């Protein structure tokens, strides 16, 4: 398990991370979401040791991380950093060799991984000849080729079509299944909701929510219910404790506490057949909007500029 406890970091007089604490469980895909300037990339750089926290600790399985252990981490930055004129397989194999694999083993690992990511036929092409989506797959291969024990991915699904997302997810899920903690950030909330096991939501440098998808849906679920019957449900408007949000003949969306909702169901069954009934499940986007407010453009820009200046020192 990857664990962050009390991580704090400032750039100048701006506190970018404020007592950030969360866990990335072994064998699970954890989605890390937040608006621009929220602190996601800074958090990842601290995990990787690129930046040092002013306070707090990062541990794996309860032990502090040293430079040797961090060499076993896999990292995919949001910015593409591979050599554009180098053959894809040669580049991925080269990165494996930097982690101690011999030339033949490194090449075999690179080709196998590129095949699994759907790039087998393009393995001997220069990176610059690939589409942006395929370059993204190559970046994922570069992060995985040395068999990392912790995997950190910054926007891994950016630029991928739905089929490519499924391919990459399959490879990441296989890696997680071996017991590796996998943390990935993304602005694509619908993709995160579909793919991740756990969620961490950050805003203004603070963790606003963390837990499994089911737990967050339970915690932030609304009191809205949907009902579809074979009869007109206009009678709902007169039900005690019920507020009708949408109404269309035999279907309705309404707000009510659980007891009142169950009373609605009983009344509907007395009047005829009920073909669908249940709570309306909030999307991750709705949960996100409930928990945090988007930073204004000036704040996000200032935070990004401060981070870039600090990283350039």
CSV table of C-alpha atoms in Angstrom, one decimal:
chain,number,residue,atom,x,y,z
A,1,UNK,CA,0.0,0.0,0.0
A,2,UNK,CA,1.2,3.5,-0.9
A,3,UNK,CA,0.3,5.9,2.0
A,4,UNK,CA,0.6,9.7,2.2
A,5,UNK,CA,0.3,11.3,5.6
A,6,UNK,CA,0.1,15.0,6.3
A,7,UNK,CA,1.9,16.2,3.1
A,8,UNK,CA,2.3,19.9,3.0
A,9,UNK,CA,4.1,22.0,0.3
A,10,UNK,CA,4.3,25.6,-0.6
A,11,UNK,CA,5.7,27.6,-3.5
A,12,UNK,CA,6.7,31.0,-2.2
A,13,UNK,CA,3.8,32.3,0.0
A,14,UNK,CA,1.3,30.0,-1.7
A,15,UNK,CA,0.4,26.7,0.0
A,16,UNK,CA,-0.2,24.2,-2.8
A,17,UNK,CA,-0.7,21.1,-0.6
A,18,UNK,CA,-2.2,21.3,2.9
A,19,UNK,CA,-2.1,18.2,5.1
A,20,UNK,CA,-2.7,15.8,2.2
A,21,UNK,CA,-3.4,12.3,3.4
A,22,UNK,CA,-4.7,9.3,1.5
A,23,UNK,CA,-3.9,5.7,0.6
A,24,UNK,CA,-3.5,3.8,-2.6
A,25,UNK,CA,-4.3,0.2,-1.8
A,26,UNK,CA,-2.4,-2.6,-3.3
A,27,UNK,CA,-4.1,-4.3,-6.2
A,28,UNK,CA,-6.5,-1.4,-6.8
A,29,UNK,CA,-6.9,1.3,-9.4
A,30,UNK,CA,-7.2,4.7,-7.6
A,31,UNK,CA,-8.5,7.7,-9.5
A,32,UNK,CA,-7.1,11.1,-8.5
A,33,UNK,CA,-9.3,13.9,-9.6
A,34,UNK,CA,-9.3,17.7,-9.2
A,35,UNK,CA,-9.5,20.9,-11.2
A,36,UNK,CA,-6.4,22.5,-12.8
A,37,UNK,CA,-4.2,23.9,-10.0
A,38,UNK,CA,-5.7,21.6,-7.3
A,39,UNK,CA,-2.4,19.9,-6.5
A,40,UNK,CA,-2.5,16.6,-8.3
A,41,UNK,CA,0.8,16.9,-10.2
A,42,UNK,CA,2.6,18.3,-7.2
A,43,UNK,CA,1.4,15.4,-5.1
A,44,UNK,CA,2.6,12.9,-7.7
A,45,UNK,CA,6.0,14.6,-7.9
A,46,UNK,CA,6.4,14.4,-4.1
A,47,UNK,CA,5.5,10.6,-4.3
A,48,UNK,CA,8.2,10.2,-6.9
A,49,UNK,CA,10.8,12.3,-4.9
A,50,UNK,CA,11.1,15.0,-7.6
A,51,UNK,CA,9.8,17.5,-4.9
A,52,UNK,CA,10.3,17.3,-1.2
A,53,UNK,CA,7.4,18.0,1.2
A,54,UNK,CA,7.8,20.6,3.9
A,55,UNK,CA,5.9,18.2,6.2
A,56,UNK,CA,4.5,14.7,6.1
A,57,UNK,CA,5.6,11.3,4.9
A,58,UNK,CA,5.2,9.0,2.0
A,59,UNK,CA,5.5,5.3,2.7
A,60,UNK,CA,5.0,1.9,1.0
A,61,UNK,CA,3.8,-0.9,3.2
A,62,UNK,CA,4.5,1.2,6.2
A,63,UNK,CA,8.2,1.9,5.3
A,64,UNK,CA,9.7,5.2,4.2
A,65,UNK,CA,10.7,5.3,0.5
A,66,UNK,CA,14.3,5.7,-0.4
A,67,UNK,CA,15.9,6.5,-3.7
A,68,UNK,CA,16.5,2.8,-4.5
A,69,UNK,CA,12.9,1.9,-3.9
A,70,UNK,CA,11.7,4.8,-6.1
A,71,UNK,CA,13.7,3.3,-9.0
A,72,UNK,CA,11.1,0.5,-8.9
A,73,UNK,CA,8.2,3.0,-9.4
A,74,UNK,CA,6.6,3.4,-12.8
A,75,UNK,CA,5.7,7.0,-13.8
A,76,UNK,CA,3.9,8.4,-16.8
A,77,UNK,CA,4.0,12.2,-16.9
A,78,UNK,CA,1.2,14.2,-18.6
A,79,UNK,CA,3.8,15.8,-20.9
A,80,UNK,CA,5.1,13.4,-23.6
A,81,UNK,CA,8.8,12.9,-23.0
A,82,UNK,CA,9.9,10.1,-25.4
A,83,UNK,CA,12.3,10.7,-28.3
A,84,UNK,CA,10.2,11.4,-31.4
A,85,UNK,CA,12.7,10.0,-34.0
A,86,UNK,CA,13.5,6.8,-32.1
A,87,UNK,CA,11.8,3.5,-32.9
A,88,UNK,CA,9.1,2.8,-30.4
A,89,UNK,CA,10.4,-0.7,-29.4
A,90,UNK,CA,14.0,0.6,-29.2
A,91,UNK,CA,13.0,3.4,-26.9
A,92,UNK,CA,10.8,1.2,-24.6
A,93,UNK,CA,13.6,-1.4,-24.5
A,94,UNK,CA,16.2,1.2,-23.7
A,95,UNK,CA,14.2,2.3,-20.6
A,96,UNK,CA,14.0,-1.4,-19.5
A,97,UNK,CA,17.8,-1.6,-19.8
A,98,UNK,CA,18.2,1.5,-17.6
A,99,UNK,CA,16.5,-0.6,-14.9
A,100,UNK,CA,19.0,-3.5,-15.2
A,101,UNK,CA,17.5,-5.8,-17.9
A,102,UNK,CA,19.9,-7.2,-20.5
A,103,UNK,CA,19.4,-6.2,-24.1
A,104,UNK,CA,17.5,-9.3,-25.2
A,105,UNK,CA,15.2,-9.4,-22.2
A,106,UNK,CA,14.5,-5.7,-22.5
A,107,UNK,CA,13.6,-6.0,-26.2
A,108,UNK,CA,11.4,-9.1,-25.5
A,109,UNK,CA,9.6,-7.3,-22.7
A,110,UNK,CA,9.1,-4.1,-24.9
A,111,UNK,CA,7.6,-6.1,-27.8
A,112,UNK,CA,5.3,-8.1,-25.6
A,113,UNK,CA,4.0,-5.0,-23.9
A,114,UNK,CA,3.6,-3.1,-27.1
A,115,UNK,CA,1.6,-6.0,-28.5
A,116,UNK,CA,-0.7,-6.1,-25.5
A,117,UNK,CA,-1.2,-2.3,-25.9
A,118,UNK,CA,-2.2,-2.7,-29.6
A,119,UNK,CA,1.1,-1.3,-31.0
A,120,UNK,CA,2.7,-4.5,-32.1
A,121,UNK,CA,2.5,-3.6,-35.8
A,122,UNK,CA,4.0,-0.1,-35.1
A,123,UNK,CA,6.7,-1.2,-32.8
A,124,UNK,CA,9.5,-0.6,-35.4
A,125,UNK,CA,8.1,2.8,-36.5
A,126,UNK,CA,9.5,6.1,-35.2
A,127,UNK,CA,7.5,7.6,-32.4
A,128,UNK,CA,6.7,10.8,-34.3
A,129,UNK,CA,4.9,8.7,-37.1
A,130,UNK,CA,2.3,7.5,-34.6
A,131,UNK,CA,-1.0,9.3,-33.9
A,132,UNK,CA,-1.2,11.1,-30.6
A,133,UNK,CA,-3.3,8.4,-29.1
A,134,UNK,CA,-0.8,5.7,-30.1
A,135,UNK,CA,2.0,7.9,-28.7
A,136,UNK,CA,0.0,7.9,-25.4
A,137,UNK,CA,0.0,4.1,-25.5
A,138,UNK,CA,3.8,4.1,-26.0
A,139,UNK,CA,4.1,6.3,-22.9
A,140,UNK,CA,2.1,3.7,-20.9
A,141,UNK,CA,4.5,1.0,-22.2
A,142,UNK,CA,7.5,3.1,-21.0
A,143,UNK,CA,6.0,3.3,-17.5
A,144,UNK,CA,5.3,-0.4,-17.3
A,145,UNK,CA,8.2,-2.1,-19.1
A,146,UNK,CA,10.5,-2.4,-16.0
A,147,UNK,CA,7.8,-4.2,-13.9
A,148,UNK,CA,7.2,-1.4,-11.4
A,149,UNK,CA,6.1,-2.1,-7.9
A,150,UNK,CA,4.1,1.2,-7.7
A,151,UNK,CA,2.5,2.8,-10.7
A,152,UNK,CA,1.8,6.6,-11.0
A,153,UNK,CA,0.1,7.8,-14.2
A,154,UNK,CA,-0.7,11.5,-15.0
A,155,UNK,CA,-3.6,11.7,-17.5
A,156,UNK,CA,-3.0,8.3,-19.0
A,157,UNK,CA,-6.3,8.3,-21.0
A,158,UNK,CA,-5.8,11.7,-22.6
A,159,UNK,CA,-6.3,11.6,-26.4
A,160,UNK,CA,-7.5,7.9,-26.4
A,161,UNK,CA,-10.7,6.8,-28.1
A,162,UNK,CA,-13.0,4.5,-26.2
A,163,UNK,CA,-11.6,1.3,-27.6
A,164,UNK,CA,-8.0,2.4,-26.8
A,165,UNK,CA,-9.1,3.3,-23.3
A,166,UNK,CA,-10.4,-0.3,-22.8
A,167,UNK,CA,-7.1,-1.7,-24.1
A,168,UNK,CA,-5.0,0.4,-21.8
A,169,UNK,CA,-7.3,-0.3,-18.9
A,170,UNK,CA,-6.9,-4.0,-19.5
A,171,UNK,CA,-3.2,-3.8,-19.2
A,172,UNK,CA,-3.3,-1.6,-16.1
A,173,UNK,CA,-5.9,-3.9,-14.5
A,174,UNK,CA,-3.6,-6.8,-15.1
A,175,UNK,CA,-0.8,-5.0,-13.4
A,176,UNK,CA,-3.0,-4.0,-10.4
A,177,UNK,CA,-4.1,-7.7,-10.1
A,178,UNK,CA,-0.5,-8.6,-9.2
A,179,UNK,CA,-0.8,-6.5,-6.1
A,180,UNK,CA,0.6,-3.2,-7.4
A,181,UNK,CA,-0.9,0.1,-6.2
A,182,UNK,CA,-2.0,2.1,-9.2
A,183,UNK,CA,-2.7,5.8,-8.9
A,184,UNK,CA,-3.9,7.8,-12.0
A,185,UNK,CA,-5.1,11.3,-12.5
A,186,UNK,CA,-7.7,12.3,-15.1
A,187,UNK,CA,-10.0,15.2,-16.0
A,188,UNK,CA,-12.3,12.7,-17.7
A,189,UNK,CA,-14.6,12.0,-14.8
A,190,UNK,CA,-16.8,9.6,-16.7
A,191,UNK,CA,-13.8,7.5,-17.6
A,192,UNK,CA,-12.5,7.6,-14.0
A,193,UNK,CA,-15.9,6.5,-12.7
A,194,UNK,CA,-16.0,3.6,-15.0
A,195,UNK,CA,-12.4,2.4,-14.5
A,196,UNK,CA,-11.3,3.0,-10.9
A,197,UNK,CA,-11.9,1.0,-7.7
A,198,UNK,CA,-11.2,4.0,-5.4
A,199,UNK,CA,-11.4,7.8,-5.7
A,200,UNK,CA,-9.5,10.6,-4.2
A,201,UNK,CA,-10.8,14.2,-4.8
A,202,UNK,CA,-8.5,17.1,-4.2
A,203,UNK,CA,-9.4,20.9,-4.3
A,204,UNK,CA,-7.3,23.8,-3.2
A,205,UNK,CA,-4.5,21.5,-2.1
A,206,UNK,CA,-6.7,19.6,0.3
A,207,UNK,CA,-8.3,16.2,0.1
A,208,UNK,CA,-12.1,16.7,0.1
A,209,UNK,CA,-13.1,13.0,-0.3
A,210,UNK,CA,-11.5,9.6,-0.5
A,211,UNK,CA,-12.8,6.1,-0.6
A,212,UNK,CA,-14.3,3.4,-2.8
A,213,UNK,CA,-16.7,4.3,-5.6
A,214,UNK,CA,-19.5,2.6,-3.7
A,215,UNK,CA,-18.7,4.4,-0.4
A,216,UNK,CA,-18.7,7.8,-2.1
A,217,UNK,CA,-21.9,7.1,-4.0
A,218,UNK,CA,-23.4,6.2,-0.6
A,219,UNK,CA,-22.1,9.2,1.2
A,220,UNK,CA,-23.0,11.8,-1.4
A,221,UNK,CA,-26.0,10.1,-2.9
A,222,UNK,CA,-29.1,12.2,-3.4
A,223,UNK,CA,-32.5,11.6,-2.0
A,224,UNK,CA,-33.9,11.4,-5.5
A,225,UNK,CA,-35.8,8.4,-6.8
A,226,UNK,CA,-37.0,7.3,-10.2
A,227,UNK,CA,-40.3,5.4,-10.8
A,228,UNK,CA,-41.8,4.0,-13.9
A,229,UNK,CA,-45.3,2.4,-13.9
A,230,UNK,CA,-48.0,1.3,-16.3
A,231,UNK,CA,-50.3,4.0,-14.9
A,232,UNK,CA,-50.2,7.7,-14.8
A,233,UNK,CA,-48.3,8.9,-11.7
A,234,UNK,CA,-49.8,12.3,-11.4
A,235,UNK,CA,-51.0,11.3,-7.9
A,236,UNK,CA,-47.4,11.7,-6.8
A,237,UNK,CA,-47.8,15.5,-6.4
A,238,UNK,CA,-50.2,14.9,-3.5
A,239,UNK,CA,-48.0,12.5,-1.6
A,240,UNK,CA,-46.8,13.6,1.8
A,241,UNK,CA,-43.0,14.3,1.9
A,242,UNK,CA,-42.6,14.1,-1.9
A,243,UNK,CA,-41.3,16.7,-4.2
A,244,UNK,CA,-41.7,15.9,-7.9
A,245,UNK,CA,-38.7,17.0,-10.0
A,246,UNK,CA,-39.7,15.6,-13.4
A,247,UNK,CA,-42.9,14.0,-14.6
A,248,UNK,CA,-43.9,12.3,-17.8
A,249,UNK,CA,-47.0,10.2,-17.8
A,250,UNK,CA,-46.1,6.9,-16.1
A,251,UNK,CA,-42.6,8.0,-15.2
A,252,UNK,CA,-41.4,10.5,-12.5
A,253,UNK,CA,-38.2,11.7,-10.8
A,254,UNK,CA,-38.9,12.8,-7.2
A,255,UNK,CA,-37.2,13.8,-4.0
A,256,UNK,CA,-38.1,12.1,-0.7
A,257,UNK,CA,-36.6,10.5,2.4
A,258,UNK,CA,-36.4,6.7,2.3
A,259,UNK,CA,-39.6,6.1,4.3
A,260,UNK,CA,-41.6,8.4,2.0
A,261,UNK,CA,-40.1,6.8,-1.1
A,262,UNK,CA,-41.2,3.3,0.2
A,263,UNK,CA,-44.7,4.7,0.7
A,264,UNK,CA,-44.7,5.9,-2.9
A,265,UNK,CA,-43.7,2.4,-4.0
A,266,UNK,CA,-46.5,0.8,-2.0
A,267,UNK,CA,-49.0,3.3,-3.4
A,268,UNK,CA,-47.8,2.7,-7.0
A,269,UNK,CA,-48.1,-1.1,-6.6
A,270,UNK,CA,-51.7,-0.7,-5.3
A,271,UNK,CA,-52.5,1.2,-8.5
A,272,UNK,CA,-50.9,-1.1,-11.0
A,273,UNK,CA,-47.6,-2.7,-12.2
A,274,UNK,CA,-44.3,-1.0,-11.4
A,275,UNK,CA,-41.6,-1.6,-14.1
A,276,UNK,CA,-38.8,0.3,-12.5
A,277,UNK,CA,-38.1,1.9,-9.1
A,278,UNK,CA,-34.9,2.9,-7.3
A,279,UNK,CA,-32.7,5.8,-6.1
A,280,UNK,CA,-31.0,8.0,-8.7
A,281,UNK,CA,-27.3,7.3,-8.5
A,282,UNK,CA,-25.2,10.5,-8.7
A,283,UNK,CA,-22.4,10.6,-11.3
A,284,UNK,CA,-18.8,11.3,-10.3
A,285,UNK,CA,-19.2,14.7,-12.0
A,286,UNK,CA,-22.2,15.5,-9.7
A,287,UNK,CA,-20.4,14.3,-6.6
A,288,UNK,CA,-17.3,16.4,-7.7
A,289,UNK,CA,-19.4,19.5,-8.1
A,290,UNK,CA,-21.1,18.9,-4.8
A,291,UNK,CA,-17.8,18.6,-2.9
A,292,UNK,CA,-15.7,21.3,-4.6
A,293,UNK,CA,-16.0,24.4,-6.5
A,294,UNK,CA,-13.8,25.0,-9.6
A,295,UNK,CA,-11.0,27.5,-8.9
A,296,UNK,CA,-11.2,30.6,-11.0
A,297,UNK,CA,-8.9,30.9,-14.0
A,298,UNK,CA,-6.5,33.4,-12.4
A,299,UNK,CA,-6.0,31.1,-9.4
A,300,UNK,CA,-5.3,28.0,-11.5
A,301,UNK,CA,-3.0,30.0,-13.8
A,302,UNK,CA,-1.1,31.5,-10.9
A,303,UNK,CA,-0.7,28.1,-9.2
A,304,UNK,CA,0.6,26.5,-12.5
A,305,UNK,CA,3.1,29.4,-13.1
A,306,UNK,CA,4.4,29.2,-9.5
A,307,UNK,CA,4.9,25.4,-9.8
A,308,UNK,CA,6.7,25.8,-13.2
A,309,UNK,CA,9.1,28.4,-11.7
A,310,UNK,CA,9.8,26.3,-8.7
A,311,UNK,CA,10.5,23.2,-10.8
A,312,UNK,CA,12.9,25.2,-13.0
A,313,UNK,CA,15.1,26.1,-10.0
